[in-house]
PDB file of C-alpha atoms in Angstrom:
ATOM      1  CA  UNK T   5      89.195 121.175  99.600  1.00 88.00           C
ATOM      2  CA  UNK T   6      91.157 119.029 102.107  1.00 88.00           C
ATOM      3  CA  UNK T   7      90.434 118.616 105.666  1.00 91.00           C
ATOM      4  CA  UNK T   8      92.464 118.392 108.798  1.00 91.00           C
ATOM      5  CA  UNK T   9      92.310 114.918 109.073  1.00 95.00           C
ATOM      6  CA  UNK T  10      93.105 114.377 105.698  1.00 96.00           C
ATOM      7  CA  UNK T  11      96.482 116.155 106.230  1.00 96.00           C
ATOM      8  CA  UNK T  12      97.013 114.408 109.721  1.00 96.00           C
ATOM      9  CA  UNK T  13      96.436 111.047 107.488  1.00 97.00           C
ATOM     10  CA  UNK T  14      98.881 112.108 105.248  1.00 97.00           C
ATOM     11  CA  UNK T  15     101.599 113.134 107.523  1.00 97.00           C
ATOM     12  CA  UNK T  16     100.605 109.761 109.378  1.00 98.00           C
ATOM     13  CA  UNK T  17     101.506 107.987 105.920  1.00 98.00           C
ATOM     14  CA  UNK T  18     104.793 109.818 105.738  1.00 98.00           C
ATOM     15  CA  UNK T  19     105.795 108.912 109.282  1.00 98.00           C
ATOM     16  CA  UNK T  20     104.564 105.173 109.459  1.00 98.00           C
ATOM     17  CA  UNK T  21     106.990 104.679 106.664  1.00 98.00           C
ATOM     18  CA  UNK T  22     109.658 105.919 108.271  1.00 97.00           C
ATOM     19  CA  UNK T  23     109.016 103.968 111.589  1.00 98.00           C
ATOM     20  CA  UNK T  24     108.419 100.772 109.447  1.00 97.00           C
ATOM     21  CA  UNK T  25     111.885 101.353 107.973  1.00 97.00           C
ATOM     22  CA  UNK T  26     113.515 101.397 111.278  1.00 98.00           C
ATOM     23  CA  UNK T  27     115.659  98.021 111.685  1.00 98.00           C
ATOM     24  CA  UNK T  28     115.293  96.117 115.002  1.00 96.00           C
ATOM     25  CA  UNK T  29     119.191  96.849 115.509  1.00 97.00           C
ATOM     26  CA  UNK T  30     118.681 100.399 115.020  1.00 98.00           C
ATOM     27  CA  UNK T  31     116.764 101.321 118.049  1.00 97.00           C
ATOM     28  CA  UNK T  32     119.829 101.993 120.317  1.00 97.00           C
ATOM     29  CA  UNK T  33     121.596 104.325 117.898  1.00 97.00           C
ATOM     30  CA  UNK T  34     122.108 107.819 118.425  1.00 97.00           C
ATOM     31  CA  UNK T  35     119.722 110.322 117.049  1.00 95.00           C
ATOM     32  CA  UNK T  36     120.174 113.868 115.745  1.00 93.00           C
ATOM     33  CA  UNK T  37     118.664 114.631 119.281  1.00 90.00           C
ATOM     34  CA  UNK T  38     121.823 114.467 121.192  1.00 89.00           C
ATOM     35  CA  UNK T  39     120.412 113.152 124.379  1.00 93.00           C
ATOM     36  CA  UNK T  40     117.931 110.771 122.813  1.00 95.00           C
ATOM     37  CA  UNK T  41     118.564 107.525 120.839  1.00 97.00           C
ATOM     38  CA  UNK T  42     116.334 106.385 117.978  1.00 98.00           C
ATOM     39  CA  UNK T  43     114.032 104.548 120.303  1.00 97.00           C
ATOM     40  CA  UNK T  44     113.771 107.445 122.683  1.00 97.00           C
ATOM     41  CA  UNK T  45     112.613 109.621 119.985  1.00 97.00           C
ATOM     42  CA  UNK T  46     109.921 107.207 118.883  1.00 98.00           C
ATOM     43  CA  UNK T  47     109.187 107.059 122.286  1.00 97.00           C
ATOM     44  CA  UNK T  48     108.723 110.916 122.538  1.00 96.00           C
ATOM     45  CA  UNK T  49     106.322 110.466 119.566  1.00 97.00           C
ATOM     46  CA  UNK T  50     104.420 107.841 120.971  1.00 98.00           C
ATOM     47  CA  UNK T  51     103.868 109.255 124.047  1.00 97.00           C
ATOM     48  CA  UNK T  52     103.106 112.923 122.020  1.00 97.00           C
ATOM     49  CA  UNK T  53     100.301 110.919 120.205  1.00 97.00           C
ATOM     50  CA  UNK T  54      98.938 109.777 123.470  1.00 97.00           C
ATOM     51  CA  UNK T  55      98.927 113.045 124.841  1.00 97.00           C
ATOM     52  CA  UNK T  56      96.823 114.249 121.928  1.00 96.00           C
ATOM     53  CA  UNK T  57      94.458 111.518 122.761  1.00 95.00           C
ATOM     54  CA  UNK T  58      94.505 112.394 126.647  1.00 96.00           C
ATOM     55  CA  UNK T  59      93.904 116.172 126.069  1.00 96.00           C
ATOM     56  CA  UNK T  60      90.773 115.699 123.629  1.00 95.00           C
ATOM     57  CA  UNK T  61      89.223 113.243 125.721  1.00 93.00           C
ATOM     58  CA  UNK T  62      89.909 115.681 128.871  1.00 94.00           C
ATOM     59  CA  UNK T  63      91.788 112.920 130.716  1.00 95.00           C
ATOM     60  CA  UNK T  64      95.447 112.920 132.643  1.00 94.00           C
ATOM     61  CA  UNK T  65      98.330 113.263 130.390  1.00 91.00           C
ATOM     62  CA  UNK T  66     100.266 110.287 130.218  1.00 91.00           C
ATOM     63  CA  UNK T  67     103.759 109.988 132.097  1.00 91.00           C
ATOM     64  CA  UNK T  68     106.845 111.119 129.646  1.00 88.00           C
ATOM     65  CA  UNK T  69     108.919 109.259 131.595  1.00 90.00           C
ATOM     66  CA  UNK T  70     107.532 105.662 130.359  1.00 94.00           C
ATOM     67  CA  UNK T  71     108.832 103.260 127.807  1.00 96.00           C
ATOM     68  CA  UNK T  72     105.639 103.112 125.732  1.00 97.00           C
ATOM     69  CA  UNK T  73     106.777 101.151 122.962  1.00 97.00           C
ATOM     70  CA  UNK T  74     107.673  97.544 124.440  1.00 96.00           C
ATOM     71  CA  UNK T  75     108.684  94.825 122.306  1.00 96.00           C
ATOM     72  CA  UNK T  76     107.112  96.108 118.985  1.00 97.00           C
ATOM     73  CA  UNK T  77     107.902  99.720 118.609  1.00 98.00           C
ATOM     74  CA  UNK T  78     105.937  99.907 115.079  1.00 98.00           C
ATOM     75  CA  UNK T  79     102.862  98.240 116.630  1.00 98.00           C
ATOM     76  CA  UNK T  80     103.210 100.829 119.445  1.00 98.00           C
ATOM     77  CA  UNK T  81     103.661 103.996 117.254  1.00 98.00           C
ATOM     78  CA  UNK T  82     100.575 102.295 115.198  1.00 98.00           C
ATOM     79  CA  UNK T  83      98.332 101.875 117.894  1.00 98.00           C
ATOM     80  CA  UNK T  84      99.113 105.512 119.212  1.00 98.00           C
ATOM     81  CA  UNK T  85      98.834 107.000 115.861  1.00 98.00           C
ATOM     82  CA  UNK T  86      95.344 105.575 115.650  1.00 98.00           C
ATOM     83  CA  UNK T  87      94.341 106.705 119.130  1.00 97.00           C
ATOM     84  CA  UNK T  88      95.195 110.190 118.212  1.00 97.00           C
ATOM     85  CA  UNK T  89      93.518 110.016 115.042  1.00 97.00           C
ATOM     86  CA  UNK T  90      90.366 108.714 116.540  1.00 97.00           C
ATOM     87  CA  UNK T  91      90.679 111.592 119.403  1.00 96.00           C
ATOM     88  CA  UNK T  92      90.736 113.798 116.426  1.00 95.00           C
ATOM     89  CA  UNK T  93      88.148 112.602 114.599  1.00 95.00           C
ATOM     90  CA  UNK T  94      85.660 113.241 117.468  1.00 90.00           C
ATOM     91  CA  UNK T  95      83.254 116.070 116.944  1.00 84.00           C
TER      92      UNK T  95
END
């Protein structure tokens, strides 16, 4: 039987493939979310991953109005995903 972490890993693999497919010149393009660019949507996802980690650890939620992507958005996404997964894997 598939565990919740197995499902997380499967979803993470799909999301990572999408993020890895974003070209550097596409981050400023509009997204289906009218008020956000591609970068804005990815930043929102990264912040959500960080929020998951904070909630599980009992820490304060990260500020939603901060650019978390820096110069390497795929690396920021991967780091946030790893943090969320590690938190969720903690008994």
